[in-house]
């Protein structure tokens, strides 16, 4: 049995643990401090196909990540609280922009059959499919293969489907004479999947990790007057917050992207008000009432790199220590494939060709 330590029980570390534990010849220890975890705060959308990002590695990762979900859902027996293919509706306020987006969607579906269907929805269709938006009802595009993921449910279910030891404690790394220890224990392989908190874990290797924290806040609302159920699509209204129906009369409004808040995990009124105001634009019938319907506020810390690209690989000079990070605001989409790629590389040195820029782009202090 080979001993593996995974540091970080977010979406990346937990998915890697799931795939490694299927191989049966590993003894896996997952260290997770849990504080500030992005994954358990996150709920959102898996629909990378309409993104205009030009980064080819990111699109490959996100597109394959979206299709991996179906297999993962089957293999780990995920329920609809964790993963559900409900479709996504994306609006554009300008007609030319809408037509351009429709063309992009039609082009992308040729190589991404998991998009399933691409349709233009007009005011009438929106009102019939999503009655709670009938007063707003701006035309947009529906992509049938888009999915809803709840990070907390996902990692709880992945952990339950894996054979591993979980230690809810802080992991420290020491490097003495090139030997790497985690909390003074030796492991054959180590995977650092520590999200926004990874910087201090990399320092013992003599590197500075180029990574910044981004605070995300999301609100949950519930009221009999919110006419939604969990089969309705996720809505990405241009310039506004995302609307994620999660149950009868239950809606999530997501999310803030705060680059100046460091690792703060407290709710802040101006940002909550921003989410509420955005939601009131799409649901004018609830004007003045949404802030009284808030049942929960979720807050987490995302990690992003200077070029907003995720990265993965082994630490230079240490071929038994892997790191993956910088998933930013699309980490629910790219997290499982990233965890799987690292698990595959640990098991069979399959590499990361085409999925990431060189890891050295994100490390400094290299001699
Ligand atoms: C509000 C919000 C909404 C989001 N919405 C979406 C969305 O709609 N679509 C999408 O694709 N993505 C979304 N994201 C982004 C996505 O959630 C993240 O990119 C992703 O979850 C990051 O996963 P991770 O495993 O890299 O890190 P994390 O989930 O942050 O996990 C890292 C874990 O490592 C632990 N850790 C760190 N250091 C140590 C240590 N020394 N010892 C032990 N444990 C340690 C931490 O406590 C944490 O639990 C959202 C994020 C937020 C916050």
Short mmCIF file of C-alpha atoms and ligand atoms in Angstrom, two decimals:
data_model
loop_
_atom_site.label_atom_id
_atom_site.label_comp_id
_atom_site.label_asym_id
_atom_site.label_seq_id
_atom_site.Cartn_x
_atom_site.Cartn_y
_atom_site.Cartn_z
CA UNK A 1 0.00 0.00 0.00
CA UNK A 2 1.27 3.46 -0.91
CA UNK A 3 0.56 6.25 1.55
CA UNK A 4 -0.89 9.43 0.09
CA UNK A 5 -1.59 12.71 1.89
CA UNK A 6 -4.05 15.14 0.36
CA UNK A 7 -4.06 18.59 1.92
CA UNK A 8 -7.40 20.31 1.32
CA UNK A 9 -10.86 18.78 1.30
CA UNK A 10 -12.47 21.13 -1.21
CA UNK A 11 -13.67 20.00 -4.62
CA UNK A 12 -10.16 19.36 -5.98
CA UNK A 13 -8.79 17.34 -3.05
CA UNK A 14 -11.99 15.37 -2.53
CA UNK A 15 -12.34 14.39 -6.19
CA UNK A 16 -8.69 13.28 -6.28
CA UNK A 17 -9.33 11.20 -3.13
CA UNK A 18 -12.40 9.64 -4.75
CA UNK A 19 -10.52 8.50 -7.88
CA UNK A 20 -7.43 7.36 -5.95
CA UNK A 21 -9.54 5.35 -3.54
CA UNK A 22 -11.06 3.42 -6.49
CA UNK A 23 -7.58 2.11 -7.32
CA UNK A 24 -7.45 0.27 -3.97
CA UNK A 25 -3.68 0.22 -3.59
CA UNK A 26 -3.46 3.54 -1.80
CA UNK A 27 -3.92 4.46 1.83
CA UNK A 28 -5.30 8.00 1.66
CA UNK A 29 -5.25 10.62 4.41
CA UNK A 30 -7.18 13.82 3.71
CA UNK A 31 -6.22 16.81 5.84
CA UNK A 32 -8.84 19.52 5.88
CA UNK A 33 -8.96 22.51 8.16
CA UNK A 34 -12.27 23.56 6.53
CA UNK A 35 -11.91 27.27 7.31
CA UNK A 36 -12.90 29.56 4.46
CA UNK A 37 -13.38 26.72 2.05
CA UNK A 38 -14.64 28.00 -1.29
CA UNK A 39 -16.32 24.74 -2.22
CA UNK A 40 -18.76 24.46 0.67
CA UNK A 41 -19.84 28.09 0.20
CA UNK A 42 -20.40 27.64 -3.50
CA UNK A 43 -23.43 26.72 -5.47
CA UNK A 44 -23.60 27.40 -9.09
CA UNK A 45 -23.45 26.74 -12.69
CA UNK A 46 -21.65 24.26 -14.87
CA UNK A 47 -21.92 25.82 -18.34
CA UNK A 48 -18.52 26.85 -19.72
CA UNK A 49 -19.45 26.73 -23.39
CA UNK A 50 -20.60 30.32 -23.81
CA UNK A 51 -17.49 31.80 -22.24
CA UNK A 52 -15.47 34.12 -24.46
CA UNK A 53 -12.23 33.43 -22.63
CA UNK A 54 -9.48 32.89 -25.18
CA UNK A 55 -7.35 30.72 -22.91
CA UNK A 56 -7.30 27.36 -24.72
CA UNK A 57 -6.08 25.36 -21.71
CA UNK A 58 -8.90 26.76 -19.59
CA UNK A 59 -11.56 25.92 -22.17
CA UNK A 60 -10.25 22.36 -22.57
CA UNK A 61 -10.29 21.91 -18.79
CA UNK A 62 -13.73 23.48 -18.35
CA UNK A 63 -15.34 21.74 -21.31
CA UNK A 64 -14.00 18.30 -20.29
CA UNK A 65 -14.83 19.16 -16.68
CA UNK A 66 -18.46 19.76 -17.58
CA UNK A 67 -18.73 16.40 -19.33
CA UNK A 68 -16.91 14.55 -16.53
CA UNK A 69 -19.74 15.48 -14.15
CA UNK A 70 -22.14 12.99 -15.74
CA UNK A 71 -19.75 10.10 -15.20
CA UNK A 72 -18.83 11.29 -11.72
CA UNK A 73 -22.52 11.60 -10.79
CA UNK A 74 -23.04 7.97 -11.79
CA UNK A 75 -19.83 6.61 -10.26
CA UNK A 76 -20.26 8.39 -6.92
CA UNK A 77 -24.07 8.08 -6.96
CA UNK A 78 -24.51 11.82 -6.48
CA UNK A 79 -28.07 12.91 -5.71
CA UNK A 80 -29.84 15.93 -7.18
CA UNK A 81 -28.88 18.12 -4.21
CA UNK A 82 -25.25 17.76 -5.30
CA UNK A 83 -25.64 17.73 -9.09
CA UNK A 84 -28.60 18.26 -11.36
CA UNK A 85 -28.82 18.88 -15.09
CA UNK A 86 -31.42 21.65 -15.17
CA UNK A 87 -30.10 23.75 -18.05
CA UNK A 88 -28.91 27.33 -18.06
CA UNK A 89 -30.52 30.47 -19.46
CA UNK A 90 -28.20 33.32 -20.50
CA UNK A 91 -29.61 36.68 -21.56
CA UNK A 92 -28.11 39.55 -23.58
CA UNK A 93 -29.75 42.98 -23.52
CA UNK A 94 -28.54 43.89 -27.00
CA UNK A 95 -29.94 42.02 -30.00
CA UNK A 96 -26.64 41.85 -31.89
CA UNK A 97 -24.87 40.52 -28.80
CA UNK A 98 -27.62 37.93 -28.40
CA UNK A 99 -27.27 36.80 -32.02
CA UNK A 100 -23.48 36.57 -31.62
CA UNK A 101 -23.90 34.48 -28.49
CA UNK A 102 -26.35 32.21 -30.28
CA UNK A 103 -23.84 31.72 -33.13
CA UNK A 104 -21.10 30.89 -30.62
CA UNK A 105 -23.39 28.37 -28.89
CA UNK A 106 -24.26 26.73 -32.22
CA UNK A 107 -20.58 26.50 -33.10
CA UNK A 108 -19.57 25.09 -29.71
CA UNK A 109 -22.28 22.41 -29.63
CA UNK A 110 -20.58 20.78 -32.64
CA UNK A 111 -17.65 19.78 -30.41
CA UNK A 112 -19.53 19.74 -27.09
CA UNK A 113 -22.51 17.40 -27.52
CA UNK A 114 -23.05 17.56 -23.74
CA UNK A 115 -24.64 20.99 -24.34
CA UNK A 116 -27.57 18.88 -25.63
CA UNK A 117 -29.77 21.67 -27.00
CA UNK A 118 -29.36 25.34 -27.78
CA UNK A 119 -32.52 27.44 -28.14
CA UNK A 120 -33.44 31.10 -28.27
CA UNK A 121 -36.12 31.88 -25.71
CA UNK A 122 -38.44 34.87 -26.17
CA UNK A 123 -40.60 36.62 -23.59
CA UNK A 124 -43.41 34.10 -23.98
CA UNK A 125 -41.18 31.04 -23.51
CA UNK A 126 -39.46 32.61 -20.50
CA UNK A 127 -42.81 33.37 -18.87
CA UNK A 128 -44.01 29.82 -19.36
CA UNK A 129 -40.76 28.05 -18.31
CA UNK A 130 -39.79 30.45 -15.51
CA UNK A 131 -42.98 32.25 -14.41
CA UNK A 132 -41.18 34.06 -11.60
CA UNK A 133 -39.32 36.09 -14.26
CA UNK A 134 -42.34 36.99 -16.40
CA UNK A 135 -42.20 40.72 -15.57
CA UNK A 136 -38.53 40.92 -16.61
CA UNK A 137 -38.43 38.24 -19.36
CA UNK A 138 -35.57 39.51 -21.54
CA UNK A 139 -34.69 37.26 -24.50
CA UNK A 140 -31.76 34.90 -24.19
CA UNK A 141 -30.34 31.49 -24.93
CA UNK A 142 -31.14 28.24 -23.21
CA UNK A 143 -28.51 25.48 -23.10
CA UNK A 144 -30.08 22.19 -22.01
CA UNK A 145 -26.87 20.52 -20.77
CA UNK A 146 -26.04 23.20 -18.20
CA UNK A 147 -26.02 21.92 -14.63
CA UNK A 148 -26.47 23.04 -11.06
CA UNK A 149 -23.90 21.97 -8.46
CA UNK A 150 -23.93 22.52 -4.73
CA UNK A 151 -20.36 22.33 -3.46
CA UNK A 152 -21.13 21.26 0.11
CA UNK A 153 -23.42 18.40 -0.91
CA UNK A 154 -20.95 17.36 -3.59
CA UNK A 155 -17.92 16.99 -1.34
CA UNK A 156 -19.93 15.34 1.45
CA UNK A 157 -21.18 12.71 -1.00
CA UNK A 158 -17.77 12.23 -2.65
CA UNK A 159 -16.15 11.75 0.74
CA UNK A 160 -18.80 9.18 1.70
CA UNK A 161 -18.15 7.29 -1.55
CA UNK A 162 -14.37 7.16 -0.94
CA UNK A 163 -12.25 4.97 1.23
CA UNK A 164 -10.07 7.40 3.17
CA UNK A 165 -9.10 8.78 6.57
CA UNK A 166 -10.15 12.38 7.16
CA UNK A 167 -8.19 14.50 9.61
CA UNK A 168 -9.91 17.80 10.35
CA UNK A 169 -6.71 19.53 11.34
CA UNK A 170 -4.22 21.98 9.90
CA UNK A 171 -1.45 20.29 7.92
CA UNK A 172 2.08 21.64 8.08
CA UNK A 173 4.80 20.67 5.65
CA UNK A 174 8.46 20.31 6.52
CA UNK A 175 11.26 19.65 4.06
CA UNK A 176 14.49 18.31 5.57
CA UNK A 177 17.27 16.97 3.32
CA UNK A 178 14.78 16.79 0.49
CA UNK A 179 12.43 14.59 2.51
CA UNK A 180 8.90 16.01 2.74
CA UNK A 181 6.78 15.36 5.83
CA UNK A 182 3.17 16.30 6.59
CA UNK A 183 2.60 16.87 10.30
CA UNK A 184 5.80 14.91 10.84
CA UNK A 185 4.54 11.85 8.98
CA UNK A 186 6.12 10.39 5.88
CA UNK A 187 3.97 9.83 2.76
CA UNK A 188 4.89 8.34 -0.62
CA UNK A 189 2.93 11.04 -2.44
CA UNK A 190 1.51 14.39 -1.34
CA UNK A 191 -1.13 16.47 -3.10
CA UNK A 192 -1.55 20.09 -2.04
CA UNK A 193 -5.12 21.12 -2.91
CA UNK A 194 -5.37 23.89 -0.34
CA UNK A 195 -7.15 26.58 -2.38
CA UNK A 196 -6.53 30.18 -1.36
CA UNK A 197 -4.50 29.06 1.67
CA UNK A 198 -1.74 27.21 -0.16
CA UNK A 199 0.95 29.90 0.01
CA UNK A 200 2.39 28.91 3.37
CA UNK A 201 2.45 25.23 2.40
CA UNK A 202 4.69 25.99 -0.58
CA UNK A 203 7.24 28.10 1.30
CA UNK A 204 9.13 25.10 2.80
CA UNK A 205 10.01 24.10 -0.79
CA UNK A 206 11.70 27.48 -1.27
CA UNK A 207 9.02 28.93 -3.54
CA UNK A 208 6.60 31.81 -3.37
CA UNK A 209 3.21 30.98 -4.84
CA UNK A 210 1.61 33.66 -6.98
CA UNK A 211 -1.97 33.50 -5.75
CA UNK A 212 -4.59 35.95 -4.42
CA UNK A 213 -7.76 35.49 -2.37
CA UNK A 214 -11.17 36.57 -3.66
CA UNK A 215 -14.12 36.71 -1.29
CA UNK A 216 -17.46 35.37 -2.50
CA UNK A 217 -20.82 35.93 -0.79
CA UNK A 218 -24.06 34.27 -1.82
CA UNK A 219 -27.55 34.60 -0.33
CA UNK A 220 -30.29 32.03 0.04
CA UNK A 221 -33.90 33.26 -0.01
CA UNK A 222 -37.16 31.44 0.62
CA UNK A 223 -40.77 32.62 0.53
CA UNK A 224 -44.11 31.29 -0.70
CA UNK A 225 -44.28 34.19 -3.14
CA UNK A 226 -41.14 32.98 -4.99
CA UNK A 227 -42.64 30.84 -7.70
CA UNK A 228 -39.72 28.44 -8.37
CA UNK A 229 -38.88 24.77 -8.07
CA UNK A 230 -35.63 22.83 -8.40
CA UNK A 231 -36.28 21.74 -11.99
CA UNK A 232 -35.99 25.28 -13.37
CA UNK A 233 -32.84 26.42 -15.19
CA UNK A 234 -30.17 28.59 -13.68
CA UNK A 235 -30.39 32.17 -14.93
CA UNK A 236 -27.38 34.28 -15.89
CA UNK A 237 -28.85 37.70 -16.59
CA UNK A 238 -26.37 40.06 -18.21
CA UNK A 239 -24.65 42.32 -15.68
CA UNK A 240 -26.74 40.96 -12.79
CA UNK A 241 -26.39 38.21 -10.19
CA UNK A 242 -27.12 34.60 -11.02
CA UNK A 243 -30.42 33.06 -9.94
CA UNK A 244 -30.30 29.41 -8.90
CA UNK A 245 -33.62 27.73 -8.07
CA UNK A 246 -32.89 25.00 -5.51
CA UNK A 247 -36.29 23.91 -4.23
CA UNK A 248 -39.92 24.87 -3.88
CA UNK A 249 -39.94 28.63 -3.25
CA UNK A 250 -36.16 28.54 -2.63
CA UNK A 251 -33.67 30.54 -4.66
CA UNK A 252 -29.96 31.30 -4.38
CA UNK A 253 -28.64 34.66 -5.54
CA UNK A 254 -24.95 34.41 -6.44
CA UNK A 255 -22.32 35.71 -6.01
CA UNK A 256 -19.97 38.57 -5.17
CA UNK A 257 -16.38 38.75 -6.48
CA UNK A 258 -14.42 40.82 -3.96
CA UNK A 259 -10.71 41.19 -4.65
CA UNK A 260 -9.95 43.61 -1.80
CA UNK A 261 -11.45 41.71 1.13
CA UNK A 262 -8.51 39.36 1.80
CA UNK A 263 -9.56 36.30 3.82
CA UNK A 264 -12.48 38.02 5.58
CA UNK A 265 -15.43 35.69 6.14
CA UNK A 266 -17.96 38.15 7.57
CA UNK A 267 -21.13 39.15 5.72
CA UNK A 268 -21.03 42.77 4.56
CA UNK A 269 -24.17 44.82 3.99
CA UNK A 270 -23.21 46.76 0.82
CA UNK A 271 -22.38 43.52 -1.01
CA UNK A 272 -25.55 41.77 0.24
CA UNK A 273 -27.55 44.82 -0.84
CA UNK A 274 -25.91 44.56 -4.27
CA UNK A 275 -27.12 40.97 -4.65
CA UNK A 276 -30.61 41.94 -3.46
CA UNK A 277 -30.80 44.94 -5.83
CA UNK A 278 -29.74 42.79 -8.79
CA UNK A 279 -32.40 40.22 -7.96
CA UNK A 280 -35.05 42.94 -7.69
CA UNK A 281 -34.34 43.97 -11.28
CA UNK A 282 -35.22 40.48 -12.50
CA UNK A 283 -38.11 40.08 -10.02
CA UNK A 284 -39.68 43.57 -9.72
CA UNK A 285 -42.77 42.04 -8.05
CA UNK A 286 -40.55 41.35 -5.00
CA UNK A 287 -39.13 44.86 -4.78
CA UNK A 288 -38.43 45.85 -1.17
CA UNK A 289 -39.14 42.32 0.09
CA UNK A 290 -36.12 40.21 -0.88
CA UNK A 291 -33.94 41.31 2.04
CA UNK A 292 -36.63 40.03 4.44
CA UNK A 293 -36.58 36.60 2.74
CA UNK A 294 -32.88 35.84 3.37
CA UNK A 295 -32.49 32.53 5.21
CA UNK A 296 -28.72 32.08 4.93
CA UNK A 297 -25.56 33.79 3.70
CA UNK A 298 -22.68 31.65 2.47
CA UNK A 299 -19.16 33.05 2.32
CA UNK A 300 -15.98 31.50 0.95
CA UNK A 301 -12.54 32.42 -0.35
CA UNK A 302 -11.68 31.63 -3.97
CA UNK A 303 -8.08 31.58 -5.20
CA UNK A 304 -6.98 33.24 -8.41
CA UNK A 305 -3.73 33.74 -10.28
CA UNK A 306 -2.55 36.89 -12.09
CA UNK A 307 -3.64 35.50 -15.47
CA UNK A 308 -6.83 33.95 -13.97
CA UNK A 309 -5.70 30.48 -15.10
CA UNK A 310 -5.80 27.35 -12.99
CA UNK A 311 -2.58 25.34 -12.84
CA UNK A 312 -1.45 21.88 -11.79
CA UNK A 313 1.69 19.77 -11.73
CA UNK A 314 4.52 18.65 -9.48
CA UNK A 315 6.64 21.05 -7.46
CA UNK A 316 9.96 21.54 -9.31
CA UNK A 317 12.58 19.23 -7.78
CA UNK A 318 9.95 17.17 -5.88
CA UNK A 319 8.34 14.65 -8.19
CA UNK A 320 6.22 13.11 -5.42
CA UNK A 321 4.52 16.40 -4.46
CA UNK A 322 1.65 17.72 -6.60
CA UNK A 323 -0.19 21.01 -6.43
CA UNK A 324 -3.33 22.27 -8.19
CA UNK A 325 -4.78 25.71 -7.60
CA UNK A 326 -6.06 29.03 -8.96
CA UNK A 327 -9.48 27.75 -10.02
CA UNK A 328 -11.06 31.16 -9.40
CA UNK A 329 -14.75 31.62 -10.06
CA UNK A 330 -15.09 28.57 -12.30
CA UNK A 331 -13.73 26.02 -9.84
CA UNK A 332 -16.96 24.09 -9.49
CA UNK A 333 -16.63 23.43 -13.22
CA UNK A 334 -12.90 22.72 -13.39
CA UNK A 335 -12.47 21.22 -9.89
CA UNK A 336 -13.44 17.58 -10.52
CA UNK A 337 -11.42 17.24 -13.74
CA UNK A 338 -8.43 18.87 -12.03
CA UNK A 339 -8.66 16.41 -9.12
CA UNK A 340 -9.01 13.51 -11.55
CA UNK A 341 -6.04 14.61 -13.68
CA UNK A 342 -3.84 14.79 -10.59
CA UNK A 343 -5.09 11.38 -9.37
CA UNK A 344 -4.33 9.90 -12.82
CA UNK A 345 -0.86 11.45 -12.81
CA UNK A 346 -0.15 10.04 -9.33
CA UNK A 347 -1.28 6.58 -10.48
CA UNK A 348 0.18 6.44 -13.98
CA UNK A 349 2.24 9.56 -14.77
CA UNK A 350 -0.32 10.53 -17.41
CA UNK A 351 0.74 14.20 -17.35
CA UNK A 352 -1.20 17.41 -17.91
CA UNK A 353 -0.55 18.11 -21.57
CA UNK A 354 -2.86 20.81 -22.94
CA UNK A 355 -4.59 21.44 -19.60
CA UNK A 356 -2.27 23.89 -17.88
CA UNK A 357 0.45 26.44 -18.45
CA UNK A 358 3.81 25.51 -16.86
CA UNK A 359 3.61 25.46 -13.09
CA UNK A 360 6.74 27.64 -12.97
CA UNK A 361 4.58 30.54 -14.27
CA UNK A 362 2.97 30.60 -10.83
CA UNK A 363 6.03 30.10 -8.61
CA UNK A 364 8.82 32.54 -7.89
CA UNK A 365 12.09 32.14 -6.06
CA UNK A 366 13.23 29.45 -8.46
CA UNK A 367 16.99 29.08 -8.53
C1 LIG B 1 -19.83 32.08 -3.22
C2 LIG B 1 -19.12 31.30 -4.28
C3 LIG B 1 -19.80 30.95 -5.46
C4 LIG B 1 -19.15 30.21 -6.47
N1 LIG B 1 -19.85 29.87 -7.61
C5 LIG B 1 -19.26 29.13 -8.58
C6 LIG B 1 -19.98 28.74 -9.77
O1 LIG B 1 -21.14 29.09 -9.96
N2 LIG B 1 -19.37 27.98 -10.72
C7 LIG B 1 -18.07 27.58 -10.55
O2 LIG B 1 -17.56 26.87 -11.44
N3 LIG B 1 -17.34 27.93 -9.44
C8 LIG B 1 -17.91 28.71 -8.45
N4 LIG B 1 -17.18 29.10 -7.34
C9 LIG B 1 -15.73 28.80 -7.28
C10 LIG B 1 -15.41 27.43 -6.70
O3 LIG B 1 -16.23 27.19 -5.59
C11 LIG B 1 -13.92 27.35 -6.27
O4 LIG B 1 -13.07 27.72 -7.33
C12 LIG B 1 -13.55 25.91 -5.88
O5 LIG B 1 -14.49 25.41 -4.95
C13 LIG B 1 -12.14 25.85 -5.28
O6 LIG B 1 -11.91 24.54 -4.83
P1 LIG B 1 -10.54 24.11 -4.15
O7 LIG B 1 -10.69 22.67 -3.83
O8 LIG B 1 -9.39 24.55 -5.01
O9 LIG B 1 -10.42 25.00 -2.81
P2 LIG B 1 -11.33 25.06 -1.51
O10 LIG B 1 -12.70 24.63 -1.77
O11 LIG B 1 -11.13 26.41 -0.92
O12 LIG B 1 -10.68 23.95 -0.56
C14 LIG B 1 -9.42 24.12 0.04
C15 LIG B 1 -9.46 23.47 1.42
O13 LIG B 1 -8.13 23.33 1.90
C16 LIG B 1 -8.15 23.55 3.30
N5 LIG B 1 -6.79 23.88 3.74
C17 LIG B 1 -6.00 24.90 3.32
N6 LIG B 1 -4.80 24.88 3.94
C18 LIG B 1 -4.84 23.80 4.76
C19 LIG B 1 -3.90 23.24 5.68
N7 LIG B 1 -2.67 23.76 5.86
N8 LIG B 1 -4.27 22.13 6.38
C20 LIG B 1 -5.51 21.57 6.21
N9 LIG B 1 -6.43 22.07 5.35
C21 LIG B 1 -6.10 23.17 4.64
C22 LIG B 1 -9.13 24.72 3.46
O14 LIG B 1 -9.58 24.83 4.79
C23 LIG B 1 -10.22 24.28 2.48
O15 LIG B 1 -11.17 23.47 3.13
C24 LIG B 1 -17.79 29.83 -6.31
C25 LIG B 1 -17.11 30.17 -5.12
C26 LIG B 1 -17.76 30.89 -4.11
C27 LIG B 1 -16.99 31.24 -2.84
#
